[in-house]
Amino acid sequence: MSGRTTVQNAELALLLEVTGTPKPGNVDRRREFEDLRFEHFMAGAVGARPGLARAADGERIGHAFERAVAGMADQSAGNTQFGALLLLTPLVAAASTGELTPSDADRAVRATTVADAADFYRAFEHVDVAVDEPPAGLEPLDVRRGSDAIPAVEDRGLTLFDVMARSADVDGIAAEWTGQFGRTFDAAESILDDDGPVPARTSRAFLELLADERDTFVVTRNGPEAATEVKRRARAVRTGAEDATALAEDLVAREINPGTTADLVAGALFVALERGLVV
Amino acid sequence: MSGRTTVQNAELALLLEVTGTPKPGNVDRRREFEDLRFEHFMAGAVGARPGLARAADGERIGHAFERAVAGMADQSAGNTQFGALLLLTPLVAAASTGELTPSDADRAVRATTVADAADFYRAFEHVDVAVDEPPAGLEPLDVRRGSDAIPAVEDRGLTLFDVMARSADVDGIAAEWTGQFGRTFDAAESILDDDGPVPARTSRAFLELLADERDTFVVTRNGPEAATEVKRRARAVRTGAEDATALAEDLVAREINPGTTADLVAGALFVALERGLVV
């Protein structure tokens, strides 16, 4: 078993995620976007660490998350790992207080408060995050308003768990928060059960998740049809009907970046490292 | 200016070094060795951090280094960044006490003691490091003896600076310790004066150093002729007579890995980050 701490495993999970190759549509060792490059993810992971350390030290999840995002954003590309940190923060908190199990992670997110929700809104001040328009009548709670939305959150007495529950049907990370982190833990077991170098296992876990459900980041940025196409083609890769590298080249060229699925992989790598994955 | 701490910059320097591509003969984003892969450098950097933090906190350089090596070695490939840590530890110490200048770094290494030398020997217990046979009569001081050599070091009253001075003519990192870190600071300025993405600047700084002096790790592992060939061909890349990627493929295939030059680049990236290099 490695002597790494929980925080080191969380940081390493972020680094291993971007190292996984090919991860069609994502930044990986062979592909990147002109304004979102491999090195930005390195700096994002290093910058996020102090915030993750706060979660390990038992600080409020929302505050730890906001600090992690602030540190992550200390590079020139803006948002690299916002969703991954939203997933990792409660997992780090759970790992630091007891066992890293679905029920402990569930307990951690259900214990969040209105103050955590306010922190979450503050985190949007640090980076631009692609999100949907809020439903009619919920404009005051639009995350893009950042801190300006906090009075509306407080008026309604919404905890961070409540905020996540409201977008669980359109956001894959929120769905993890309200679903006992089911896909994250399942993907961790896939990675542990697999063999070979970790970046290859990471690529396979990514494709498995991508074939399993539409990526909500692609739905938001590129539309539902693009997300359905990506899911269908990821399935084709798994059956051997399509080549993963060719799919990767095509998606990057079209700027279709399944970022939520990458975030899930980062969470899964963290769980796998905590459970003894050898690098 | 980034809000990263000195320790974060040191860790990021290790990550950016391996991200620099192409770095002929080294592990980079596109090339690796079967038993020494990209992800091992990620884990090495994350693992080294607590040791580097000790240097920033003013702990003895030797002990901080030994702890950094122990953490670095917590991955399955063994030695990934031993030389880079030997270079970074005094630079981190210097950056944390005053200005990161050649004279402050020089003061830090000249202040090392016999206890630091003992720590240095202990660091060899954690990993296999390729080194030359000791000169006749100096077998008791062979670093490959690890802790067993400490009584001989103590009998002779050798400080860690003294130990480095004895191998400065055959080891490029030791030469930095005794030469005011001249090549490291020069390469940092090259990186800062360059433009474009940091991994491309890193590649160019690596080739510049490689063309400038024979890599001592290649001398030790592959012999002086191979080292001379690498230097000559790195010069050819700089004049446009040879292609960097073709050289990279050839050197990796022949397992000629200019590791000391990569270590110098890691040190240079750290200095550049401390001086405001934007990622």
PDB file of C-alpha atoms in Angstrom, chain A residues 2-4 8 11-12 15-16 19 28-32 37-40 42-43 46-47 49-50 74-76 197-199 278-279, chain B residues 2-4 8 11-12 15-16 19 28-32 37-40 42-43 46-47 49-50 74-76 197-199 278-279:
ATOM      1  CA  SER A   2       1.267   3.454  -0.866  1.00  0.00           C
ATOM      2  CA  GLY A   3       2.202   5.902   1.871  1.00  0.00           C
ATOM      3  CA  ARG A   4       0.452   8.742   0.052  1.00  0.00           C
ATOM      4  CA  GLN A   8      -1.910  13.340  -2.333  1.00  0.00           C
ATOM      5  CA  GLU A  11      -4.086  15.456  -6.490  1.00  0.00           C
ATOM      6  CA  LEU A  12      -2.601  12.420  -8.216  1.00  0.00           C
ATOM      7  CA  LEU A  15      -2.986  14.253 -12.838  1.00  0.00           C
ATOM      8  CA  LEU A  16      -3.687  10.649 -13.834  1.00  0.00           C
ATOM      9  CA  THR A  19      -2.673  11.402 -18.480  1.00  0.00           C
ATOM     10  CA  ASP A  28      -4.895  13.810 -23.008  1.00  0.00           C
ATOM     11  CA  ARG A  29      -1.198  13.122 -23.608  1.00  0.00           C
ATOM     12  CA  ARG A  30      -1.670  13.375 -27.387  1.00  0.00           C
ATOM     13  CA  ARG A  31      -4.429  15.933 -27.845  1.00  0.00           C
ATOM     14  CA  GLU A  32      -5.359  19.333 -26.531  1.00  0.00           C
ATOM     15  CA  ARG A  37      -3.686  22.534 -22.874  1.00  0.00           C
ATOM     16  CA  PHE A  38      -2.127  19.684 -20.971  1.00  0.00           C
ATOM     17  CA  GLU A  39       0.032  21.921 -18.788  1.00  0.00           C
ATOM     18  CA  HIS A  40      -3.019  23.849 -17.602  1.00  0.00           C
ATOM     19  CA  MET A  42      -0.921  20.141 -14.264  1.00  0.00           C
ATOM     20  CA  ALA A  43      -1.100  23.649 -12.812  1.00  0.00           C
ATOM     21  CA  VAL A  46      -1.191  21.613  -8.083  1.00  0.00           C
ATOM     22  CA  GLY A  47      -3.252  24.738  -7.437  1.00  0.00           C
ATOM     23  CA  ARG A  49      -4.349  20.965  -3.547  1.00  0.00           C
ATOM     24  CA  PRO A  50      -4.675  23.426  -0.630  1.00  0.00           C
ATOM     25  CA  ASP A  74      -4.455  30.062 -11.013  1.00  0.00           C
ATOM     26  CA  GLN A  75      -3.368  29.285 -14.596  1.00  0.00           C
ATOM     27  CA  SER A  76      -4.170  30.948 -17.883  1.00  0.00           C
ATOM     28  CA  PRO A 197      -0.615   0.677 -16.981  1.00  0.00           C
ATOM     29  CA  VAL A 198      -2.955   3.101 -15.239  1.00  0.00           C
ATOM     30  CA  PRO A 199      -3.334   5.501 -18.229  1.00  0.00           C
ATOM     31  CA  VAL A 278      -0.612   0.818  -7.752  1.00  0.00           C
ATOM     32  CA  VAL A 279       0.965   3.441 -10.024  1.00  0.00           C
TER      33      VAL A 279
ATOM     34  CA  SER B   2       0.650  33.470  -9.435  1.00  0.00           C
ATOM     35  CA  GLY B   3      -0.484  32.800  -5.892  1.00  0.00           C
ATOM     36  CA  ARG B   4       1.331  29.478  -5.841  1.00  0.00           C
ATOM     37  CA  GLN B   8       3.753  24.338  -5.302  1.00  0.00           C
ATOM     38  CA  GLU B  11       6.110  20.382  -7.600  1.00  0.00           C
ATOM     39  CA  LEU B  12       4.759  22.026 -10.751  1.00  0.00           C
ATOM     40  CA  LEU B  15       5.365  18.043 -13.677  1.00  0.00           C
ATOM     41  CA  LEU B  16       6.164  20.578 -16.393  1.00  0.00           C
ATOM     42  CA  THR B  19       5.381  17.482 -19.979  1.00  0.00           C
ATOM     43  CA  ASP B  28       7.800  13.082 -22.440  1.00  0.00           C
ATOM     44  CA  ARG B  29       4.159  13.289 -23.496  1.00  0.00           C
ATOM     45  CA  ARG B  30       4.822  11.088 -26.529  1.00  0.00           C
ATOM     46  CA  ARG B  31       7.593   8.726 -25.435  1.00  0.00           C
ATOM     47  CA  GLU B  32       8.376   6.531 -22.482  1.00  0.00           C
ATOM     48  CA  ARG B  37       6.461   5.711 -17.771  1.00  0.00           C
ATOM     49  CA  PHE B  38       4.854   9.119 -17.754  1.00  0.00           C
ATOM     50  CA  GLU B  39       2.550   8.334 -14.828  1.00  0.00           C
ATOM     51  CA  HIS B  40       5.507   7.364 -12.650  1.00  0.00           C
ATOM     52  CA  MET B  42       3.282  12.236 -11.884  1.00  0.00           C
ATOM     53  CA  ALA B  43       3.333  10.039  -8.785  1.00  0.00           C
ATOM     54  CA  VAL B  46       3.206  14.263  -5.851  1.00  0.00           C
ATOM     55  CA  GLY B  47       5.182  11.983  -3.551  1.00  0.00           C
ATOM     56  CA  ARG B  49       6.142  17.266  -2.179  1.00  0.00           C
ATOM     57  CA  PRO B  50       6.269  16.705   1.605  1.00  0.00           C
ATOM     58  CA  ASP B  74       6.507   5.590  -3.710  1.00  0.00           C
ATOM     59  CA  GLN B  75       5.623   4.348  -7.222  1.00  0.00           C
ATOM     60  CA  SER B  76       6.562   1.198  -9.071  1.00  0.00           C
ATOM     61  CA  PRO B 197       3.400  27.350 -24.468  1.00  0.00           C
ATOM     62  CA  VAL B 198       5.621  26.236 -21.590  1.00  0.00           C
ATOM     63  CA  PRO B 199       6.114  22.640 -22.840  1.00  0.00           C
ATOM     64  CA  VAL B 278       2.924  32.093 -16.592  1.00  0.00           C
ATOM     65  CA  VAL B 279       1.433  28.639 -17.221  1.00  0.00           C
TER      66      VAL B 279
END
